[in-house]
GROMACS .gro file of C-alpha atoms in nm:
model
  472
    1MET     CA    1   0.743  -0.364   1.133
    2LEU     CA    2   1.052  -0.554   1.015
    3PRO     CA    3   1.138  -0.342   0.707
    4GLY     CA    4   1.270  -0.077   0.951
    5LEU     CA    5   1.515  -0.314   1.120
    6VAL     CA    6   1.888  -0.261   1.064
    7VAL     CA    7   2.107  -0.569   1.097
    8PRO     CA    8   2.446  -0.489   1.260
    9PRO     CA    9   2.768  -0.664   1.149
   10ALA     CA   10   2.741  -0.904   1.443
   11GLY     CA   11   2.394  -1.008   1.322
   12LEU     CA   12   2.057  -0.991   1.493
   13PRO     CA   13   2.033  -1.109   1.855
   14GLN     CA   14   1.875  -1.448   1.895
   15VAL     CA   15   1.516  -1.405   2.008
   16GLN     CA   16   1.228  -1.649   2.020
   17LYS     CA   17   0.865  -1.576   1.951
   18GLY     CA   18   0.714  -1.425   2.265
   19ASP     CA   19   1.044  -1.282   2.400
   20LEU     CA   20   1.022  -0.938   2.560
   21CYS     CA   21   1.222  -0.685   2.355
   22ALA     CA   22   1.332  -0.324   2.406
   23ILE     CA   23   1.303  -0.106   2.097
   24ALA     CA   24   1.533   0.193   2.050
   25LEU     CA   25   1.651   0.439   1.787
   26VAL     CA   26   1.997   0.427   1.633
   27GLY     CA   27   2.258   0.616   1.833
   28ASN     CA   28   2.081   0.582   2.167
   29ARG     CA   29   2.036   0.256   2.355
   30ALA     CA   30   1.754   0.399   2.568
   31PRO     CA   31   1.433   0.215   2.471
   32VAL     CA   32   1.145   0.411   2.318
   33ALA     CA   33   0.911   0.110   2.324
   34ILE     CA   34   0.868  -0.233   2.481
   35GLY     CA   35   0.719  -0.517   2.282
   36VAL     CA   36   0.693  -0.893   2.235
   37ALA     CA   37   0.863  -1.063   1.940
   38ALA     CA   38   0.603  -1.184   1.692
   39MET     CA   39   0.850  -1.433   1.543
   40SER     CA   40   1.194  -1.577   1.611
   41THR     CA   41   1.517  -1.438   1.465
   42ALA     CA   42   1.531  -1.727   1.218
   43GLU     CA   43   1.179  -1.652   1.102
   44MET     CA   44   1.264  -1.282   1.062
   45LEU     CA   45   1.554  -1.366   0.834
   46THR     CA   46   1.352  -1.625   0.641
   47SER     CA   47   1.079  -1.366   0.577
   48GLY     CA   48   1.335  -1.131   0.425
   49LEU     CA   49   1.268  -0.885   0.711
   50LYS     CA   50   0.908  -0.831   0.603
   51GLY     CA   51   0.589  -0.817   0.804
   52ARG     CA   52   0.520  -0.752   1.170
   53GLY     CA   53   0.817  -0.821   1.392
   54PHE     CA   54   0.693  -0.703   1.732
   55SER     CA   55   0.364  -0.648   1.914
   56VAL     CA   56   0.413  -0.325   2.105
   57LEU     CA   57   0.303  -0.314   2.469
   58HIS     CA   58   0.425   0.026   2.587
   59THR     CA   59   0.578   0.321   2.405
   60TYR     CA   60   0.733   0.659   2.464
   61GLN     CA   61   0.456   0.926   2.472
   62ASP     CA   62   0.167   0.680   2.519
   63HIS     CA   63  -0.094   0.702   2.797
   64LEU     CA   64   0.125   0.518   3.047
   65TRP     CA   65   0.412   0.761   2.979
   66ARG     CA   66   0.174   1.056   3.018
   67SER     CA   67   0.069   0.934   3.363
   68GLY     CA   68   0.428   0.971   3.485
   69ASP     CA   69   0.670   1.264   3.487
   70LYS     CA   70   0.670   1.282   3.102
   71SER     CA   71   1.048   1.279   3.082
   72SER     CA   72   1.235   1.212   2.761
   73PRO     CA   73   1.446   0.898   2.719
   74PRO     CA   74   1.801   0.937   2.853
   75SER     CA   75   2.097   0.932   2.619
   76ILE     CA   76   2.281   0.598   2.645
   77ALA     CA   77   2.585   0.553   2.422
   78PRO     CA   78   2.585   0.253   2.184
   79LEU     CA   79   2.791  -0.051   2.276
   80ALA     CA   80   3.130  -0.098   2.114
   81LEU     CA   81   2.981  -0.359   1.880
   82ASP     CA   82   2.737  -0.107   1.736
   83PRO     CA   83   2.845   0.008   1.387
   84PRO     CA   84   2.957   0.372   1.412
   85ASP     CA   85   2.801   0.489   1.086
   86LEU     CA   86   2.443   0.372   1.110
   87SER     CA   87   2.317   0.714   1.212
   88GLU     CA   88   2.334   0.803   0.845
   89GLU     CA   89   2.044   0.567   0.787
   90LYS     CA   90   1.772   0.803   0.904
   91GLY     CA   91   1.525   0.638   1.136
   92SER     CA   92   1.710   0.310   1.117
   93VAL     CA   93   1.699   0.043   1.380
   94GLN     CA   94   1.971  -0.123   1.572
   95ALA     CA   95   1.980  -0.468   1.732
   96ASP     CA   96   2.205  -0.557   2.029
   97THR     CA   97   2.251  -0.858   2.252
   98THR     CA   98   2.085  -0.837   2.594
   99LEU     CA   99   1.972  -0.533   2.792
  100GLN     CA  100   1.856  -0.676   3.123
  101GLY     CA  101   1.810  -1.046   3.179
  102ASP     CA  102   1.595  -1.191   2.902
  103MET     CA  103   1.501  -0.856   2.750
  104ARG     CA  104   1.642  -0.815   2.400
  105ARG     CA  105   1.707  -0.476   2.243
  106LEU     CA  106   1.614  -0.388   1.888
  107THR     CA  107   1.524  -0.059   1.726
  108LEU     CA  108   1.281   0.026   1.455
  109GLU     CA  109   1.274   0.272   1.169
  110GLY     CA  110   1.043   0.521   1.333
  111GLU     CA  111   0.752   0.280   1.307
  112GLU     CA  112   0.638   0.268   1.667
  113GLU     CA  113   0.313   0.085   1.639
  114GLU     CA  114   0.063   0.259   1.863
  115GLY     CA  115  -0.125   0.570   1.751
  116GLU     CA  116  -0.029   0.741   2.076
  117VAL     CA  117   0.336   0.738   1.979
  118GLN     CA  118   0.479   1.005   1.755
  119GLN     CA  119   0.622   0.824   1.456
  120ARG     CA  120   0.983   0.914   1.399
  121CYS     CA  121   1.252   0.872   1.140
  122GLY     CA  122   1.572   0.911   1.341
  123GLU     CA  123   1.551   1.258   1.487
  124LYS     CA  124   1.315   1.373   1.209
  125SER     CA  125   0.943   1.431   1.247
  126LEU     CA  126   0.696   1.265   1.011
  127SER     CA  127   0.651   1.578   0.804
  128GLU     CA  128   1.027   1.599   0.751
  129ALA     CA  129   1.053   1.229   0.680
  130THR     CA  130   0.787   1.256   0.411
  131GLU     CA  131   1.010   1.485   0.211
  132ASP     CA  132   1.337   1.307   0.285
  133PRO     CA  133   1.423   1.092  -0.018
  134SER     CA  134   1.654   0.881   0.193
  135VAL     CA  135   1.369   0.739   0.401
  136GLY     CA  136   1.281   0.391   0.273
  137THR     CA  137   1.382   0.030   0.284
  138LEU     CA  138   1.666  -0.121   0.090
  139ASN     CA  139   1.609  -0.492   0.142
  140PRO     CA  140   1.983  -0.563   0.110
  141ASP     CA  141   2.127  -0.904   0.050
  142PRO     CA  142   2.181  -1.035   0.406
  143THR     CA  143   2.466  -1.258   0.283
  144ASP     CA  144   2.668  -0.963   0.144
  145SER     CA  145   2.933  -0.800   0.362
  146LYS     CA  146   2.955  -0.485   0.146
  147THR     CA  147   2.807  -0.153   0.256
  148LEU     CA  148   2.451  -0.073   0.160
  149GLN     CA  149   2.570   0.184  -0.095
  150GLU     CA  150   2.812  -0.063  -0.255
  151GLN     CA  151   2.536  -0.324  -0.273
  152MET     CA  152   2.301  -0.075  -0.439
  153ASP     CA  153   2.568   0.032  -0.691
  154GLU     CA  154   2.619  -0.332  -0.788
  155LEU     CA  155   2.245  -0.395  -0.807
  156LEU     CA  156   2.195  -0.085  -1.023
  157GLN     CA  157   2.463  -0.192  -1.271
  158ARG     CA  158   2.335  -0.549  -1.272
  159CYS     CA  159   1.979  -0.437  -1.358
  160PHE     CA  160   2.113  -0.197  -1.623
  161LEU     CA  161   2.324  -0.460  -1.799
  162CYS     CA  162   2.050  -0.722  -1.767
  163ALA     CA  163   1.798  -0.484  -1.924
  164LEU     CA  164   2.026  -0.404  -2.220
  165LYS     CA  165   2.124  -0.766  -2.282
  166TYR     CA  166   1.791  -0.942  -2.238
  167ARG     CA  167   1.510  -0.688  -2.272
  168VAL     CA  168   1.593  -0.380  -2.481
  169LYS     CA  169   1.602  -0.432  -2.861
  170LYS     CA  170   1.742  -0.211  -3.135
  171ALA     CA  171   1.388  -0.141  -3.254
  172ASP     CA  172   1.312   0.015  -2.912
  173LEU     CA  173   1.557   0.301  -2.972
  174PRO     CA  174   1.537   0.588  -2.906
  175LEU     CA  175   1.424   0.483  -2.559
  176LEU     CA  176   1.319   0.725  -2.286
  177THR     CA  177   1.548   0.689  -1.986
  178SER     CA  178   1.241   0.678  -1.761
  179THR     CA  179   1.107   0.385  -1.968
  180LEU     CA  180   1.441   0.204  -1.937
  181LEU     CA  181   1.415   0.229  -1.561
  182GLY     CA  182   1.043   0.169  -1.511
  183SER     CA  183   0.976  -0.095  -1.776
  184HIS     CA  184   1.308  -0.280  -1.800
  185MET     CA  185   1.549  -0.229  -1.510
  186PHE     CA  186   1.294  -0.280  -1.229
  187SER     CA  187   1.180  -0.608  -1.382
  188CYS     CA  188   1.545  -0.728  -1.381
  189CYS     CA  189   1.573  -0.676  -1.006
  190PRO     CA  190   1.624  -1.008  -0.823
  191GLU     CA  191   1.334  -1.130  -0.613
  192GLY     CA  192   1.364  -1.014  -0.254
  193ARG     CA  193   1.574  -0.707  -0.349
  194GLN     CA  194   1.463  -0.349  -0.406
  195LEU     CA  195   1.626  -0.114  -0.657
  196ASP     CA  196   1.649   0.239  -0.518
  197ILE     CA  197   1.883   0.476  -0.703
  198LYS     CA  198   1.874   0.726  -0.417
  199LYS     CA  199   2.052   0.467  -0.201
  200SER     CA  200   2.335   0.435  -0.454
  201SER     CA  201   2.639   0.658  -0.489
  202TYR     CA  202   2.487   0.805  -0.808
  203LYS     CA  203   2.169   0.934  -0.637
  204LYS     CA  204   2.005   1.013  -0.975
  205LEU     CA  205   1.936   0.806  -1.287
  206SER     CA  206   2.078   1.079  -1.513
  207LYS     CA  207   2.413   1.074  -1.329
  208PHE     CA  208   2.432   0.695  -1.353
  209LEU     CA  209   2.356   0.701  -1.727
  210GLN     CA  210   2.621   0.969  -1.780
  211HIS     CA  211   2.870   0.731  -1.618
  212MET     CA  212   2.755   0.449  -1.849
  213GLN     CA  213   2.793   0.685  -2.146
  214GLN     CA  214   3.149   0.765  -2.040
  215GLU     CA  215   3.218   0.391  -2.055
  216GLN     CA  216   3.080   0.405  -2.413
  217ILE     CA  217   2.806   0.151  -2.340
  218ILE     CA  218   2.524   0.388  -2.442
  219GLN     CA  219   2.463   0.728  -2.596
  220VAL     CA  220   2.215   0.962  -2.428
  221GLN     CA  221   2.061   1.268  -2.596
  222GLU     CA  222   1.800   1.525  -2.499
  223LEU     CA  223   1.559   1.481  -2.792
  224SER     CA  224   1.302   1.715  -2.640
  225LYS     CA  225   1.346   1.984  -2.378
  226GLY     CA  226   1.414   1.827  -2.038
  227VAL     CA  227   1.355   1.470  -2.162
  228GLU     CA  228   1.653   1.241  -2.217
  229SER     CA  229   1.653   0.930  -2.433
  230ILE     CA  230   1.898   0.651  -2.508
  231VAL     CA  231   1.967   0.678  -2.881
  232ALA     CA  232   2.238   0.410  -2.920
  233VAL     CA  233   2.364   0.099  -2.742
  234ASP     CA  234   2.692  -0.082  -2.804
  235TRP     CA  235   2.568  -0.439  -2.766
  236LYS     CA  236   2.921  -0.563  -2.843
  237HIS     CA  237   3.063  -0.383  -2.542
  238PRO     CA  238   3.255  -0.631  -2.321
  239ARG     CA  239   3.045  -0.547  -2.017
  240ILE     CA  240   2.727  -0.647  -2.202
  241THR     CA  241   2.864  -0.954  -2.380
  242SER     CA  242   3.027  -1.088  -2.063
  243PHE     CA  243   2.724  -1.023  -1.840
  244VAL     CA  244   2.549  -1.328  -1.697
  245ILE     CA  245   2.280  -1.330  -1.431
  246PRO     CA  246   2.452  -1.440  -1.107
  247GLU     CA  247   2.325  -1.754  -0.939
  248PRO     CA  248   2.178  -1.675  -0.596
  249SER     CA  249   2.353  -1.822  -0.294
  250PRO     CA  250   2.167  -2.100  -0.109
  251THR     CA  251   2.103  -1.871   0.190
  252SER     CA  252   1.982  -1.586  -0.029
  253GLN     CA  253   1.762  -1.824  -0.227
  254THR     CA  254   1.603  -1.957   0.092
  255ILE     CA  255   1.525  -1.605   0.209
  256GLN     CA  256   1.379  -1.511  -0.129
  257GLU     CA  257   1.160  -1.821  -0.139
  258GLY     CA  258   1.038  -1.753   0.212
  259SER     CA  259   0.953  -1.392   0.132
  260ARG     CA  260   0.780  -1.458  -0.200
  261GLU     CA  261   0.437  -1.301  -0.193
  262GLN     CA  262   0.127  -1.438  -0.360
  263PRO     CA  263  -0.002  -1.231  -0.654
  264TYR     CA  264  -0.284  -0.994  -0.565
  265HIS     CA  265  -0.634  -1.079  -0.679
  266PRO     CA  266  -0.907  -0.818  -0.631
  267PRO     CA  267  -1.200  -0.910  -0.407
  268ASP     CA  268  -1.551  -0.964  -0.536
  269ILE     CA  269  -1.762  -0.677  -0.397
  270LYS     CA  270  -2.141  -0.710  -0.400
  271SER     CA  271  -2.395  -0.446  -0.295
  272LEU     CA  272  -2.649  -0.569  -0.040
  273TYR     CA  273  -2.948  -0.421   0.143
  274CYS     CA  274  -3.041  -0.422   0.511
  275VAL     CA  275  -3.405  -0.414   0.628
  276PRO     CA  276  -3.466  -0.111   0.857
  277ALA     CA  277  -3.731  -0.100   1.130
  278SER     CA  278  -3.957   0.117   0.912
  279MET     CA  279  -3.990  -0.158   0.649
  280THR     CA  280  -4.022  -0.472   0.860
  281LEU     CA  281  -4.398  -0.506   0.788
  282LEU     CA  282  -4.326  -0.536   0.415
  283PHE     CA  283  -4.065  -0.811   0.461
  284GLN     CA  284  -4.198  -1.008   0.757
  285GLU     CA  285  -4.437  -1.214   0.542
  286SER     CA  286  -4.133  -1.357   0.362
  287GLY     CA  287  -3.968  -1.451   0.692
  288HIS     CA  288  -3.732  -1.153   0.725
  289LYS     CA  289  -3.697  -0.910   1.013
  290LYS     CA  290  -3.516  -0.590   1.106
  291GLY     CA  291  -3.148  -0.620   1.021
  292SER     CA  292  -3.191  -0.896   0.762
  293ILE     CA  293  -2.937  -0.872   0.477
  294LEU     CA  294  -3.070  -0.923   0.124
  295GLU     CA  295  -2.943  -0.908  -0.232
  296GLY     CA  296  -3.114  -0.677  -0.482
  297SER     CA  297  -3.270  -0.971  -0.668
  298GLU     CA  298  -3.415  -1.104  -0.341
  299VAL     CA  299  -3.571  -0.765  -0.263
  300ARG     CA  300  -3.737  -0.754  -0.607
  301THR     CA  301  -3.875  -1.106  -0.569
  302ILE     CA  302  -4.016  -1.030  -0.222
  303VAL     CA  303  -4.188  -0.708  -0.337
  304ILE     CA  304  -4.333  -0.874  -0.649
  305ASN     CA  305  -4.464  -1.170  -0.449
  306TYR     CA  306  -4.612  -0.934  -0.187
  307ALA     CA  307  -4.798  -0.737  -0.455
  308LYS     CA  308  -4.934  -1.048  -0.624
  309LYS     CA  309  -5.027  -1.223  -0.298
  310ASN     CA  310  -5.224  -0.919  -0.178
  311ASP     CA  311  -5.388  -0.864  -0.520
  312LEU     CA  312  -5.227  -0.523  -0.570
  313VAL     CA  313  -5.158  -0.553  -0.945
  314ASP     CA  314  -5.390  -0.317  -1.130
  315ALA     CA  315  -5.651  -0.516  -1.322
  316ASP     CA  316  -5.668  -0.265  -1.608
  317ASN     CA  317  -5.292  -0.198  -1.638
  318LYS     CA  318  -5.058  -0.477  -1.537
  319ASN     CA  319  -4.767  -0.231  -1.529
  320LEU     CA  320  -4.916  -0.050  -1.228
  321VAL     CA  321  -4.927  -0.157  -0.863
  322LYS     CA  322  -5.187  -0.034  -0.618
  323LEU     CA  323  -5.040   0.088  -0.290
  324ASP     CA  324  -5.187  -0.061   0.028
  325PRO     CA  325  -5.124   0.099   0.371
  326ILE     CA  326  -4.805  -0.103   0.425
  327LEU     CA  327  -4.651   0.001   0.092
  328CYS     CA  328  -4.759   0.362   0.154
  329ASP     CA  329  -4.585   0.370   0.492
  330CYS     CA  330  -4.272   0.200   0.358
  331ILE     CA  331  -4.195   0.383   0.035
  332LEU     CA  332  -4.394   0.705   0.009
  333GLU     CA  333  -4.294   1.045   0.143
  334LYS     CA  334  -4.532   1.205   0.392
  335GLY     CA  335  -4.670   1.448   0.137
  336GLU     CA  336  -4.744   1.168  -0.112
  337GLN     CA  337  -4.951   0.935   0.106
  338HIS     CA  338  -5.285   1.094   0.014
  339THR     CA  339  -5.204   1.170  -0.349
  340VAL     CA  340  -5.012   0.870  -0.488
  341MET     CA  341  -5.234   0.563  -0.517
  342LYS     CA  342  -5.046   0.359  -0.779
  343LEU     CA  343  -4.689   0.326  -0.902
  344PRO     CA  344  -4.525   0.156  -1.203
  345TRP     CA  345  -4.331  -0.159  -1.121
  346ASP     CA  346  -3.988  -0.003  -1.186
  347SER     CA  347  -4.067   0.302  -0.971
  348LEU     CA  348  -4.199   0.083  -0.690
  349LEU     CA  349  -3.891  -0.141  -0.690
  350ASN     CA  350  -3.645   0.151  -0.714
  351ARG     CA  351  -3.813   0.335  -0.426
  352CYS     CA  352  -3.804   0.021  -0.215
  353LEU     CA  353  -3.429  -0.026  -0.275
  354GLU     CA  354  -3.366   0.341  -0.191
  355LYS     CA  355  -3.547   0.308   0.144
  356LEU     CA  356  -3.342   0.005   0.249
  357GLN     CA  357  -3.015   0.060   0.433
  358PRO     CA  358  -2.693  -0.010   0.237
  359ALA     CA  359  -2.469  -0.308   0.309
  360TYR     CA  360  -2.203  -0.495   0.115
  361GLN     CA  361  -2.026  -0.828   0.086
  362VAL     CA  362  -1.652  -0.864   0.020
  363THR     CA  363  -1.514  -1.201  -0.088
  364PHE     CA  364  -1.140  -1.250  -0.120
  365PRO     CA  365  -1.014  -1.550  -0.322
  366GLY     CA  366  -1.010  -1.862  -0.108
  367GLN     CA  367  -1.180  -1.695   0.189
  368GLU     CA  368  -1.529  -1.683   0.335
  369PRO     CA  369  -1.743  -1.380   0.237
  370ILE     CA  370  -1.739  -1.084   0.476
  371VAL     CA  371  -2.070  -0.896   0.514
  372LYS     CA  372  -2.078  -0.544   0.660
  373LYS     CA  373  -2.343  -0.276   0.697
  374GLY     CA  374  -2.303   0.063   0.531
  375LYS     CA  375  -2.119   0.143   0.207
  376ILE     CA  376  -1.765   0.025   0.142
  377CYS     CA  377  -1.525   0.318   0.161
  378PRO     CA  378  -1.350   0.378  -0.172
  379ILE     CA  379  -0.974   0.399  -0.199
  380ASP     CA  380  -0.924   0.770  -0.139
  381ILE     CA  381  -0.646   0.955  -0.324
  382THR     CA  382  -0.571   1.316  -0.231
  383LEU     CA  383  -0.299   1.573  -0.288
  384ALA     CA  384  -0.158   1.757   0.012
  385GLN     CA  385   0.058   2.068   0.016
  386ARG     CA  386   0.344   2.068   0.264
  387ALA     CA  387   0.499   2.370   0.435
  388SER     CA  388   0.790   2.362   0.191
  389ASN     CA  389   0.535   2.402  -0.094
  390LYS     CA  390   0.595   2.044  -0.208
  391LYS     CA  391   0.305   1.821  -0.305
  392VAL     CA  392   0.246   1.483  -0.145
  393THR     CA  393   0.013   1.213  -0.275
  394VAL     CA  394  -0.186   1.046   0.005
  395VAL     CA  395  -0.382   0.723  -0.039
  396ARG     CA  396  -0.613   0.568   0.223
  397ASN     CA  397  -0.845   0.267   0.269
  398LEU     CA  398  -0.620   0.016   0.092
  399GLU     CA  399  -0.683  -0.243   0.366
  400ALA     CA  400  -1.054  -0.267   0.279
  401TYR     CA  401  -0.954  -0.416  -0.056
  402GLY     CA  402  -0.698  -0.659   0.085
  403LEU     CA  403  -0.397  -0.441  -0.003
  404ASP     CA  404  -0.102  -0.406   0.234
  405PRO     CA  405  -0.012  -0.033   0.260
  406CYS     CA  406   0.355  -0.118   0.323
  407SER     CA  407   0.376  -0.332   0.006
  408VAL     CA  408   0.202  -0.063  -0.200
  409ALA     CA  409   0.444   0.198  -0.061
  410THR     CA  410   0.743  -0.016  -0.160
  411ILE     CA  411   0.613  -0.062  -0.516
  412LEU     CA  412   0.541   0.310  -0.556
  413GLN     CA  413   0.885   0.401  -0.421
  414GLN     CA  414   1.036   0.192  -0.700
  415ARG     CA  415   0.803   0.311  -0.977
  416CYS     CA  416   0.808   0.680  -0.887
  417GLN     CA  417   1.164   0.696  -0.753
  418ALA     CA  418   1.024   0.909  -0.472
  419SER     CA  419   1.024   0.874  -0.096
  420THR     CA  420   0.726   0.706   0.067
  421THR     CA  421   0.604   0.676   0.425
  422VAL     CA  422   0.328   0.474   0.589
  423THR     CA  423   0.153   0.645   0.880
  424PRO     CA  424  -0.173   0.608   1.078
  425ALA     CA  425  -0.454   0.793   0.900
  426PRO     CA  426  -0.564   1.096   1.108
  427GLY     CA  427  -0.872   1.031   1.319
  428THR     CA  428  -0.853   0.651   1.284
  429LYS     CA  429  -0.724   0.370   1.504
  430ASP     CA  430  -0.642   0.089   1.264
  431ILE     CA  431  -0.621   0.246   0.916
  432LEU     CA  432  -0.289   0.332   0.755
  433GLN     CA  433  -0.221   0.584   0.482
  434VAL     CA  434   0.059   0.589   0.225
  435GLN     CA  435   0.231   0.919   0.143
  436ILE     CA  436   0.438   0.956  -0.175
  437GLN     CA  437   0.641   1.266  -0.252
  438GLY     CA  438   0.506   1.456  -0.554
  439ASN     CA  439   0.190   1.409  -0.761
  440GLN     CA  440   0.206   1.034  -0.827
  441ILE     CA  441  -0.165   0.975  -0.901
  442HIS     CA  442  -0.087   0.860  -1.255
  443HIS     CA  443   0.141   0.581  -1.128
  444LEU     CA  444  -0.107   0.499  -0.852
  445GLY     CA  445  -0.395   0.477  -1.100
  446ARG     CA  446  -0.205   0.241  -1.328
  447LEU     CA  447  -0.116   0.019  -1.033
  448LEU     CA  448  -0.472   0.000  -0.898
  449LEU     CA  449  -0.662  -0.018  -1.227
  450GLU     CA  450  -0.432  -0.209  -1.463
  451GLU     CA  451  -0.227  -0.434  -1.237
  452TYR     CA  452  -0.460  -0.490  -0.942
  453ARG     CA  453  -0.771  -0.471  -1.167
  454LEU     CA  454  -0.980  -0.285  -0.912
  455PRO     CA  455  -1.303  -0.130  -1.047
  456ARG     CA  456  -1.274   0.245  -1.107
  457LYS     CA  457  -1.596   0.306  -0.909
  458HIS     CA  458  -1.411   0.201  -0.592
  459ILE     CA  459  -1.133   0.460  -0.639
  460GLN     CA  460  -1.180   0.833  -0.591
  461GLY     CA  461  -0.933   1.108  -0.672
  462LEU     CA  462  -0.790   0.977  -1.002
  463GLU     CA  463  -0.900   1.297  -1.178
  464LYS     CA  464  -0.627   1.485  -0.987
  465ALA     CA  465  -0.348   1.321  -1.189
  466PRO     CA  466  -0.109   1.571  -1.351
  467LYS     CA  467  -0.192   1.668  -1.708
  468PRO     CA  468   0.061   1.557  -1.977
  469GLY     CA  469   0.354   1.797  -1.989
  470LYS     CA  470   0.262   1.960  -1.659
  471LYS     CA  471   0.524   1.961  -1.386
  472LYS     CA  472   0.432   1.745  -1.088
   0.00000   0.00000   0.00000
């Protein structure tokens, strides 16, 4: 995936879609995977380094590797053009010119695609990476020659000044520092960029705000134990009065426009019913057979018509239906077949629906409906305890609702100011899970329920959110 790609000072090598590429980790030119470029270099830059960059064919520790001598990759020193300091970006990727002939060499941020490959972040294992706050994507401005830390410092101050000048009002004071960051500064971040304080020289919001207080831009006080608030702002400070939102460069603007994502709209999810073999006699008169998919209203209509056509409505009580042999076999339990002769309409219809097999239909905006048998898996939120006694929030099944796990991870990293990783869900082949450091179920719930407008019945685990005032 392209968010793990590190662009060296010399720029990315020129590759075309379909080119064979060698993928390696920073600090060692020995490939750990071989893949085919899913897009050209120009398209990678236009996308803002988002999405799938390579289709992996063969990886270190996959089945092909296991059929050989199972040796580890050799250590091959980087070329002179490789930047010497990139090893500090844990799990980063490096791109060179050519390796052999037409094979290009790029490295990814520990996101080797196949499930057979152990996902790595530099020399760290996944469990270590989960708790490493430095793991994440920066989405730097590709037109800026400054270091990543310098870019993040500038972005942090830009969002801070923008928030004070254009969003925060005097009536908002005192303002929680967490509210300043989550509700005001993030929304001032330019499109295509990602604000991550841990990537700045300040590392923590409190340290950055102390620096701003030293410049006499704001006053910060601890109004309640452990909770800091901004109690005063000098809106006449030269840094605020002189601040203007910089115009994006043409190149940066092109990249941002190319990477702009469409707003998420939740799918329409409808419960359906599948006719099993044991109930085909009841539905065959209406032209349906085993495996037919029906809506609940269709099932009710078919059962009502069957009862009326076969004169099963009780003559003395129109609310009762006499059970013929077919209805007995379809909806009654074995012990009831000689004792239950009639049923009320609502009981008859409910029993019929319960005996049918579940199915569902998912319709995404602008797309054809997708019908599947079984029940749709809810978005599953759990808390896991790591060896270091730290909690990790894990969310699965986002793909079933049209959500990109990588995009959700990026949003949560910003909102929670915590490290996130995306890994294959254990025991699955094509399902990813997002891990966020700490108990972040409250943030996750707000994102899914309020912003994405997903029905609560399709989300399980929200009750595990931390109680107010309780440490995460």
